[in-house]
Amino acid sequence: QLTAASDVYQLLKSIWPEDTIDHRETFMVIYIARNNTVLGYQVVSTGGVSGTVVDTRFILQVAIKTNASGFILAHNHPSGNCKPSEADLNLTKQIAEGAKMFNMLCLDHLIITEEGYYSFADNGLV
């Protein structure tokens, strides 16, 4: 059961593709049941050093198929800088708006590095 962004960060560190957190940007989604338990997770895309392509439809398709009540978005910044870019903010807003159409919630979006994380929810951005 996930109750805080720190819980999500620990889970992500345990499932992140080995030895890639500092080298390649990866976008992952954790699907959540109503009681905040994890239904599963999916690597949505893996890119290069400075970006990766994310398809909102794929995220929502898996959320519907798993009967998720919500989900948590996550990606890493190989640069080590946890600050969200304008593209990160826009993508999060787009995905959250799409989820509302299916009565689902984007509960958080974490940007992670080896040393720490940035939580959109903790900073009032979702």
C-alpha atoms as a PDB file:
ATOM      1  CA  GLN A   1       0.000   0.000   0.000  1.00  0.00           C
ATOM      2  CA  LEU A   2       1.349   3.390  -0.989  1.00  0.00           C
ATOM      3  CA  THR A   3       0.604   6.272   1.366  1.00  0.00           C
ATOM      4  CA  ALA A   4       3.288   8.860   0.543  1.00  0.00           C
ATOM      5  CA  ALA A   5       5.598   9.911  -2.275  1.00  0.00           C
ATOM      6  CA  SER A   6       8.507   8.444  -0.317  1.00  0.00           C
ATOM      7  CA  ASP A   7       6.792   5.014  -0.486  1.00  0.00           C
ATOM      8  CA  VAL A   8       6.415   5.404  -4.247  1.00  0.00           C
ATOM      9  CA  TYR A   9      10.078   6.394  -4.598  1.00  0.00           C
ATOM     10  CA  GLN A  10      11.230   3.296  -2.706  1.00  0.00           C
ATOM     11  CA  LEU A  11       9.022   1.083  -4.889  1.00  0.00           C
ATOM     12  CA  LEU A  12      10.310   2.725  -8.060  1.00  0.00           C
ATOM     13  CA  LYS A  13      13.933   2.290  -7.022  1.00  0.00           C
ATOM     14  CA  SER A  14      13.277  -1.429  -6.482  1.00  0.00           C
ATOM     15  CA  ILE A  15      11.647  -2.002  -9.898  1.00  0.00           C
ATOM     16  CA  TRP A  16      13.531   0.474 -12.098  1.00  0.00           C
ATOM     17  CA  PRO A  17      15.347  -1.158 -15.028  1.00  0.00           C
ATOM     18  CA  GLU A  18      18.790  -2.048 -13.703  1.00  0.00           C
ATOM     19  CA  ASP A  19      21.632   0.414 -14.217  1.00  0.00           C
ATOM     20  CA  THR A  20      19.581   2.844 -16.329  1.00  0.00           C
ATOM     21  CA  ILE A  21      18.494   5.530 -13.860  1.00  0.00           C
ATOM     22  CA  ASP A  22      21.562   7.685 -14.556  1.00  0.00           C
ATOM     23  CA  HIS A  23      21.869   6.857 -18.262  1.00  0.00           C
ATOM     24  CA  ARG A  24      18.536   6.619 -20.116  1.00  0.00           C
ATOM     25  CA  GLU A  25      15.218   8.331 -19.564  1.00  0.00           C
ATOM     26  CA  THR A  26      12.429   5.850 -18.847  1.00  0.00           C
ATOM     27  CA  PHE A  27       8.745   6.559 -18.250  1.00  0.00           C
ATOM     28  CA  MET A  28       6.803   4.198 -16.005  1.00  0.00           C
ATOM     29  CA  VAL A  29       3.264   4.051 -14.609  1.00  0.00           C
ATOM     30  CA  ILE A  30       2.108   2.393 -11.382  1.00  0.00           C
ATOM     31  CA  TYR A  31      -1.583   1.417 -11.454  1.00  0.00           C
ATOM     32  CA  ILE A  32      -3.433   1.793  -8.155  1.00  0.00           C
ATOM     33  CA  ALA A  33      -6.624   0.286  -6.687  1.00  0.00           C
ATOM     34  CA  ARG A  34      -9.075   2.345  -4.637  1.00  0.00           C
ATOM     35  CA  ASN A  35      -7.383   1.277  -1.368  1.00  0.00           C
ATOM     36  CA  ASN A  36      -3.969   2.513  -2.619  1.00  0.00           C
ATOM     37  CA  THR A  37      -2.594  -0.958  -3.252  1.00  0.00           C
ATOM     38  CA  VAL A  38      -0.520  -1.544  -6.348  1.00  0.00           C
ATOM     39  CA  LEU A  39      -2.271  -3.440  -9.136  1.00  0.00           C
ATOM     40  CA  GLY A  40       0.824  -3.451 -11.312  1.00  0.00           C
ATOM     41  CA  TYR A  41       3.257  -1.294 -13.200  1.00  0.00           C
ATOM     42  CA  GLN A  42       4.266  -0.786 -16.789  1.00  0.00           C
ATOM     43  CA  VAL A  43       7.322   0.641 -18.497  1.00  0.00           C
ATOM     44  CA  VAL A  44       5.679   2.915 -21.044  1.00  0.00           C
ATOM     45  CA  SER A  45       8.778   4.010 -22.903  1.00  0.00           C
ATOM     46  CA  THR A  46      12.543   4.196 -22.820  1.00  0.00           C
ATOM     47  CA  GLY A  47      14.422   6.896 -24.648  1.00  0.00           C
ATOM     48  CA  GLY A  48      17.791   8.513 -24.632  1.00  0.00           C
ATOM     49  CA  VAL A  49      19.726  10.792 -22.317  1.00  0.00           C
ATOM     50  CA  SER A  50      17.361  13.750 -22.566  1.00  0.00           C
ATOM     51  CA  GLY A  51      13.890  12.442 -23.345  1.00  0.00           C
ATOM     52  CA  THR A  52      11.420   9.708 -24.190  1.00  0.00           C
ATOM     53  CA  VAL A  53       8.104   9.577 -26.056  1.00  0.00           C
ATOM     54  CA  VAL A  54       4.937   8.941 -24.032  1.00  0.00           C
ATOM     55  CA  ASP A  55       1.583   7.916 -25.525  1.00  0.00           C
ATOM     56  CA  THR A  56      -1.324   8.939 -23.274  1.00  0.00           C
ATOM     57  CA  ARG A  57      -3.640   6.424 -24.938  1.00  0.00           C
ATOM     58  CA  PHE A  58      -1.403   3.537 -23.922  1.00  0.00           C
ATOM     59  CA  ILE A  59      -1.395   4.663 -20.269  1.00  0.00           C
ATOM     60  CA  LEU A  60      -5.188   4.974 -20.175  1.00  0.00           C
ATOM     61  CA  GLN A  61      -5.696   1.695 -22.048  1.00  0.00           C
ATOM     62  CA  VAL A  62      -3.732  -0.235 -19.415  1.00  0.00           C
ATOM     63  CA  ALA A  63      -5.487   1.658 -16.601  1.00  0.00           C
ATOM     64  CA  ILE A  64      -8.878   0.628 -17.970  1.00  0.00           C
ATOM     65  CA  LYS A  65      -7.828  -2.999 -18.493  1.00  0.00           C
ATOM     66  CA  THR A  66      -6.517  -3.260 -14.912  1.00  0.00           C
ATOM     67  CA  ASN A  67      -9.614  -1.590 -13.419  1.00  0.00           C
ATOM     68  CA  ALA A  68      -7.362   0.979 -11.794  1.00  0.00           C
ATOM     69  CA  SER A  69      -8.899   3.800  -9.794  1.00  0.00           C
ATOM     70  CA  GLY A  70      -5.815   5.866 -10.395  1.00  0.00           C
ATOM     71  CA  PHE A  71      -2.191   5.780 -11.325  1.00  0.00           C
ATOM     72  CA  ILE A  72       1.136   7.347 -10.546  1.00  0.00           C
ATOM     73  CA  LEU A  73       3.375   8.547 -13.340  1.00  0.00           C
ATOM     74  CA  ALA A  74       7.136   8.370 -12.978  1.00  0.00           C
ATOM     75  CA  HIS A  75      10.200   9.084 -15.022  1.00  0.00           C
ATOM     76  CA  ASN A  76      13.848   9.667 -14.362  1.00  0.00           C
ATOM     77  CA  HIS A  77      16.146  12.533 -15.252  1.00  0.00           C
ATOM     78  CA  PRO A  78      19.583  11.112 -16.041  1.00  0.00           C
ATOM     79  CA  SER A  79      21.008  14.610 -15.505  1.00  0.00           C
ATOM     80  CA  GLY A  80      20.335  14.251 -11.779  1.00  0.00           C
ATOM     81  CA  ASN A  81      18.127  17.362 -11.763  1.00  0.00           C
ATOM     82  CA  CYS A  82      14.681  16.568 -10.334  1.00  0.00           C
ATOM     83  CA  LYS A  83      13.073  19.850 -11.410  1.00  0.00           C
ATOM     84  CA  PRO A  84      10.189  19.306 -13.883  1.00  0.00           C
ATOM     85  CA  SER A  85      10.521  20.783 -17.359  1.00  0.00           C
ATOM     86  CA  GLU A  86       7.720  22.613 -19.128  1.00  0.00           C
ATOM     87  CA  ALA A  87       7.202  19.448 -21.215  1.00  0.00           C
ATOM     88  CA  ASP A  88       6.881  17.394 -17.989  1.00  0.00           C
ATOM     89  CA  LEU A  89       4.236  19.797 -16.673  1.00  0.00           C
ATOM     90  CA  ASN A  90       2.269  19.789 -19.937  1.00  0.00           C
ATOM     91  CA  LEU A  91       2.377  16.001 -20.288  1.00  0.00           C
ATOM     92  CA  THR A  92       1.175  15.495 -16.709  1.00  0.00           C
ATOM     93  CA  LYS A  93      -1.732  17.889 -17.265  1.00  0.00           C
ATOM     94  CA  GLN A  94      -2.678  16.145 -20.534  1.00  0.00           C
ATOM     95  CA  ILE A  95      -2.654  12.674 -18.974  1.00  0.00           C
ATOM     96  CA  ALA A  96      -4.566  13.837 -15.861  1.00  0.00           C
ATOM     97  CA  GLU A  97      -7.259  15.450 -18.024  1.00  0.00           C
ATOM     98  CA  GLY A  98      -7.631  12.264 -20.081  1.00  0.00           C
ATOM     99  CA  ALA A  99      -7.948  10.163 -16.929  1.00  0.00           C
ATOM    100  CA  LYS A 100     -10.849  12.298 -15.675  1.00  0.00           C
ATOM    101  CA  MET A 101     -12.925  11.169 -18.667  1.00  0.00           C
ATOM    102  CA  PHE A 102     -12.781   7.627 -17.238  1.00  0.00           C
ATOM    103  CA  ASN A 103     -13.289   8.638 -13.589  1.00  0.00           C
ATOM    104  CA  MET A 104      -9.654   7.861 -12.810  1.00  0.00           C
ATOM    105  CA  LEU A 105      -7.120  10.024 -11.033  1.00  0.00           C
ATOM    106  CA  CYS A 106      -3.537  10.828 -11.799  1.00  0.00           C
ATOM    107  CA  LEU A 107      -2.445  10.637  -8.155  1.00  0.00           C
ATOM    108  CA  ASP A 108       1.129  11.854  -8.604  1.00  0.00           C
ATOM    109  CA  HIS A 109       4.030  12.160 -10.982  1.00  0.00           C
ATOM    110  CA  LEU A 110       7.502  11.523  -9.618  1.00  0.00           C
ATOM    111  CA  ILE A 111      10.709  12.562 -11.292  1.00  0.00           C
ATOM    112  CA  ILE A 112      13.404  10.370  -9.832  1.00  0.00           C
ATOM    113  CA  THR A 113      17.173  10.253  -9.716  1.00  0.00           C
ATOM    114  CA  GLU A 114      19.568   7.986  -7.874  1.00  0.00           C
ATOM    115  CA  GLU A 115      19.715  10.532  -5.035  1.00  0.00           C
ATOM    116  CA  GLY A 116      16.108  11.679  -4.684  1.00  0.00           C
ATOM    117  CA  TYR A 117      12.790  12.604  -6.244  1.00  0.00           C
ATOM    118  CA  TYR A 118      10.359  15.409  -7.015  1.00  0.00           C
ATOM    119  CA  SER A 119       6.671  14.778  -6.366  1.00  0.00           C
ATOM    120  CA  PHE A 120       4.141  16.764  -8.356  1.00  0.00           C
ATOM    121  CA  ALA A 121       1.482  16.015  -5.705  1.00  0.00           C
ATOM    122  CA  ASP A 122       3.689  17.193  -2.823  1.00  0.00           C
ATOM    123  CA  ASN A 123       4.212  20.445  -4.753  1.00  0.00           C
ATOM    124  CA  GLY A 124       0.531  20.991  -5.622  1.00  0.00           C
ATOM    125  CA  LEU A 125       0.893  20.246  -9.339  1.00  0.00           C
ATOM    126  CA  VAL A 126      -1.648  17.378  -9.628  1.00  0.00           C
END
